[in-house]
Amino acid sequence: MTIKIIARKHDYSFHRSWEYNTVLSENDQEIIGVNNHTLVTNSDSSTFVTEERGLFYFSKEKWFNIIHIDQEKNPYFYCNLSSPFKKVGDILTYIDYDIDIKVDANYNYKMLDLDEYEENRQYFNYPNELDKRLKESMNYLISMIKNKESIFSEARLNAYYKKYEKINRRKFD
């Protein structure tokens, strides 16, 4: 099954979309899948096609999502503080809350876009409860990174990529 992923901002305005995403695992808690050379559309209507495959993790309860970018020389994780996802039919949506964490292959991480978060927090008037929830989620996510939990586990990550490769081979058999 393929889905379209749409990121929105706090006021539900369009932020970005990823057109073709293969779902590998879906249950009542999470969706995990891969996109590879998929069309991305930005809020300014510019587009590009991703160059590497990316494994994504979305939760229905946690306030973040995780993407593993499978670059040959420098694979990394890109984590977004976001709302839990909603899925209707073949469209998954979430709200992007600006703060990102980039994690290198050695699990060193760097916080990104904290200034953008502060600007949007003021602009959109994020409630204090939302600010608190996002900061708690950020700390939880950092703990997951440090402990190599969920898709930060190399074994789990590799298992999902193998599943994706198996699905792709079936398409061409």
Short mmCIF file of C-alpha atoms in Angstrom, two decimals:
data_model
loop_
_atom_site.label_atom_id
_atom_site.label_comp_id
_atom_site.label_asym_id
_atom_site.label_seq_id
_atom_site.Cartn_x
_atom_site.Cartn_y
_atom_site.Cartn_z
CA MET A 1 0.00 0.00 0.00
CA THR A 2 1.19 3.53 -0.74
CA ILE A 3 0.18 6.72 1.04
CA LYS A 4 0.68 10.44 0.60
CA ILE A 5 2.17 12.32 3.56
CA ILE A 6 1.17 15.93 4.20
CA ALA A 7 2.81 18.21 6.77
CA ARG A 8 0.85 21.23 7.94
CA LYS A 9 1.59 24.15 10.25
CA HIS A 10 -0.27 24.95 13.47
CA ASP A 11 -2.98 26.89 11.59
CA TYR A 12 -3.41 23.86 9.25
CA SER A 13 -1.81 25.67 6.33
CA PHE A 14 0.07 23.46 3.89
CA HIS A 15 3.79 23.03 4.63
CA ARG A 16 5.10 20.09 2.55
CA SER A 17 3.99 16.78 1.00
CA TRP A 18 5.62 13.53 -0.06
CA GLU A 19 3.73 11.84 -2.86
CA TYR A 20 4.51 8.09 -2.89
CA ASN A 21 5.33 6.28 0.35
CA THR A 22 5.29 2.50 0.77
CA VAL A 23 3.77 1.34 4.06
CA LEU A 24 5.72 -1.57 5.59
CA SER A 25 3.95 -1.84 8.93
CA GLU A 26 0.77 -0.30 10.30
CA ASN A 27 -1.07 -0.92 13.53
CA ASP A 28 -3.22 1.10 15.90
CA GLN A 29 -0.10 2.84 17.31
CA GLU A 30 2.28 3.55 14.41
CA ILE A 31 3.04 3.52 10.71
CA ILE A 32 6.45 2.64 9.34
CA GLY A 33 7.37 2.80 5.69
CA VAL A 34 9.83 3.87 3.03
CA ASN A 35 9.88 6.41 0.25
CA ASN A 36 12.42 6.35 -2.54
CA HIS A 37 12.73 8.94 -5.30
CA THR A 38 9.40 10.46 -4.34
CA LEU A 39 8.02 13.82 -5.38
CA VAL A 40 8.13 16.46 -2.62
CA THR A 41 6.09 19.65 -2.88
CA ASN A 42 6.85 22.67 -0.65
CA SER A 43 4.49 25.41 0.51
CA ASP A 44 5.87 27.77 -2.15
CA SER A 45 4.87 25.17 -4.82
CA SER A 46 8.49 24.28 -5.57
CA THR A 47 9.12 20.57 -6.03
CA PHE A 48 11.99 18.11 -5.99
CA VAL A 49 12.46 14.35 -6.04
CA THR A 50 14.23 12.72 -3.10
CA GLU A 51 17.57 11.19 -3.99
CA GLU A 52 17.83 8.49 -1.32
CA ARG A 53 15.39 6.12 0.21
CA GLY A 54 14.06 7.19 3.56
CA LEU A 55 12.45 5.05 6.23
CA PHE A 56 9.75 6.90 8.18
CA TYR A 57 8.17 6.33 11.58
CA PHE A 58 4.94 8.04 12.62
CA SER A 59 3.08 7.54 15.88
CA LYS A 60 -0.59 8.07 16.73
CA GLU A 61 0.40 9.02 20.30
CA LYS A 62 3.92 10.49 20.29
CA TRP A 63 4.60 14.10 19.36
CA PHE A 64 7.38 13.48 16.85
CA ASN A 65 8.20 11.56 13.71
CA ILE A 66 11.48 10.06 12.58
CA ILE A 67 12.97 9.66 9.12
CA HIS A 68 16.13 7.68 8.39
CA ILE A 69 17.83 9.01 5.26
CA ASP A 70 19.78 6.11 3.77
CA GLN A 71 22.65 8.00 2.13
CA GLU A 72 25.39 5.64 1.06
CA LYS A 73 28.24 7.58 2.68
CA ASN A 74 26.50 9.50 5.47
CA PRO A 75 23.20 7.96 6.57
CA TYR A 76 21.38 9.94 9.23
CA PHE A 77 18.11 10.32 11.09
CA TYR A 78 16.00 13.44 10.84
CA CYS A 79 13.48 13.83 13.65
CA ASN A 80 10.62 16.31 13.62
CA LEU A 81 8.70 17.53 16.64
CA SER A 82 5.15 17.20 15.40
CA SER A 83 1.63 16.27 16.31
CA PRO A 84 0.65 12.62 16.27
CA PHE A 85 -0.47 11.67 12.77
CA LYS A 86 -3.98 11.27 11.42
CA LYS A 87 -4.74 9.01 8.48
CA VAL A 88 -7.82 9.14 6.33
CA GLY A 89 -7.83 6.72 3.42
CA ASP A 90 -4.39 6.87 1.83
CA ILE A 91 -3.46 10.32 3.20
CA LEU A 92 -1.43 10.76 6.40
CA THR A 93 -1.28 14.26 7.90
CA TYR A 94 0.51 15.83 10.83
CA ILE A 95 1.42 19.28 12.16
CA ASP A 96 5.08 20.23 11.96
CA TYR A 97 6.27 22.13 15.04
CA ASP A 98 9.58 23.35 13.64
CA ILE A 99 12.10 21.83 16.06
CA ASP A 100 14.19 19.15 14.39
CA ILE A 101 16.94 16.85 15.60
CA LYS A 102 19.54 15.52 13.17
CA VAL A 103 21.28 12.32 14.27
CA ASP A 104 24.43 11.09 12.54
CA ALA A 105 25.52 7.47 12.04
CA ASN A 106 27.37 7.57 15.38
CA TYR A 107 24.21 8.76 17.20
CA ASN A 108 25.56 12.25 17.78
CA TYR A 109 22.64 14.64 17.57
CA LYS A 110 22.14 18.31 16.88
CA MET A 111 19.08 20.44 17.62
CA LEU A 112 17.85 22.46 14.64
CA ASP A 113 15.40 25.31 14.03
CA LEU A 114 14.96 26.36 17.66
CA ASP A 115 14.75 29.98 16.48
CA GLU A 116 12.04 29.08 13.94
CA TYR A 117 10.11 27.36 16.73
CA GLU A 118 10.28 30.48 18.92
CA GLU A 119 9.12 32.68 16.03
CA ASN A 120 6.20 30.38 15.22
CA ARG A 121 5.36 29.91 18.89
CA GLN A 122 4.79 33.66 19.08
CA TYR A 123 3.19 34.00 15.64
CA PHE A 124 0.71 31.13 16.09
CA ASN A 125 0.36 31.74 19.83
CA TYR A 126 1.09 28.15 20.83
CA PRO A 127 -0.65 27.35 24.11
CA ASN A 128 1.64 26.75 27.12
CA GLU A 129 0.40 23.15 27.32
CA LEU A 130 1.53 22.54 23.72
CA ASP A 131 4.94 24.10 24.41
CA LYS A 132 5.32 21.86 27.48
CA ARG A 133 4.24 18.75 25.56
CA LEU A 134 6.70 19.43 22.73
CA LYS A 135 9.60 19.97 25.14
CA GLU A 136 8.73 16.74 26.99
CA SER A 137 8.58 14.95 23.62
CA MET A 138 11.96 16.38 22.67
CA ASN A 139 13.48 14.98 25.87
CA TYR A 140 11.82 11.60 25.29
CA LEU A 141 13.12 11.54 21.71
CA ILE A 142 16.67 12.35 22.88
CA SER A 143 16.40 9.46 25.34
CA MET A 144 15.33 7.15 22.49
CA ILE A 145 18.34 8.28 20.45
CA LYS A 146 20.77 7.70 23.31
CA ASN A 147 19.30 4.25 24.05
CA LYS A 148 18.96 3.33 20.34
CA GLU A 149 15.29 2.45 20.78
CA SER A 150 12.64 1.85 18.12
CA ILE A 151 13.96 2.53 14.61
CA PHE A 152 17.16 3.93 16.12
CA SER A 153 18.01 0.26 16.66
CA GLU A 154 20.23 -0.84 13.79
CA ALA A 155 18.68 -4.33 13.80
CA ARG A 156 15.12 -2.97 13.56
CA LEU A 157 16.10 -0.44 10.90
CA ASN A 158 17.80 -3.10 8.78
CA ALA A 159 14.82 -5.45 9.15
CA TYR A 160 12.50 -2.79 7.73
CA TYR A 161 14.83 -2.07 4.81
CA LYS A 162 14.99 -5.81 4.05
CA LYS A 163 11.20 -5.95 4.10
CA TYR A 164 11.10 -3.00 1.68
CA GLU A 165 13.60 -4.68 -0.67
CA LYS A 166 11.52 -7.87 -0.62
CA ILE A 167 8.39 -5.90 -1.56
CA ASN A 168 10.25 -4.17 -4.39
CA ARG A 169 11.60 -7.45 -5.76
CA ARG A 170 8.04 -8.82 -5.90
CA LYS A 171 6.98 -5.83 -8.01
CA PHE A 172 9.46 -6.82 -10.69
CA ASP A 173 9.04 -10.61 -10.57
#
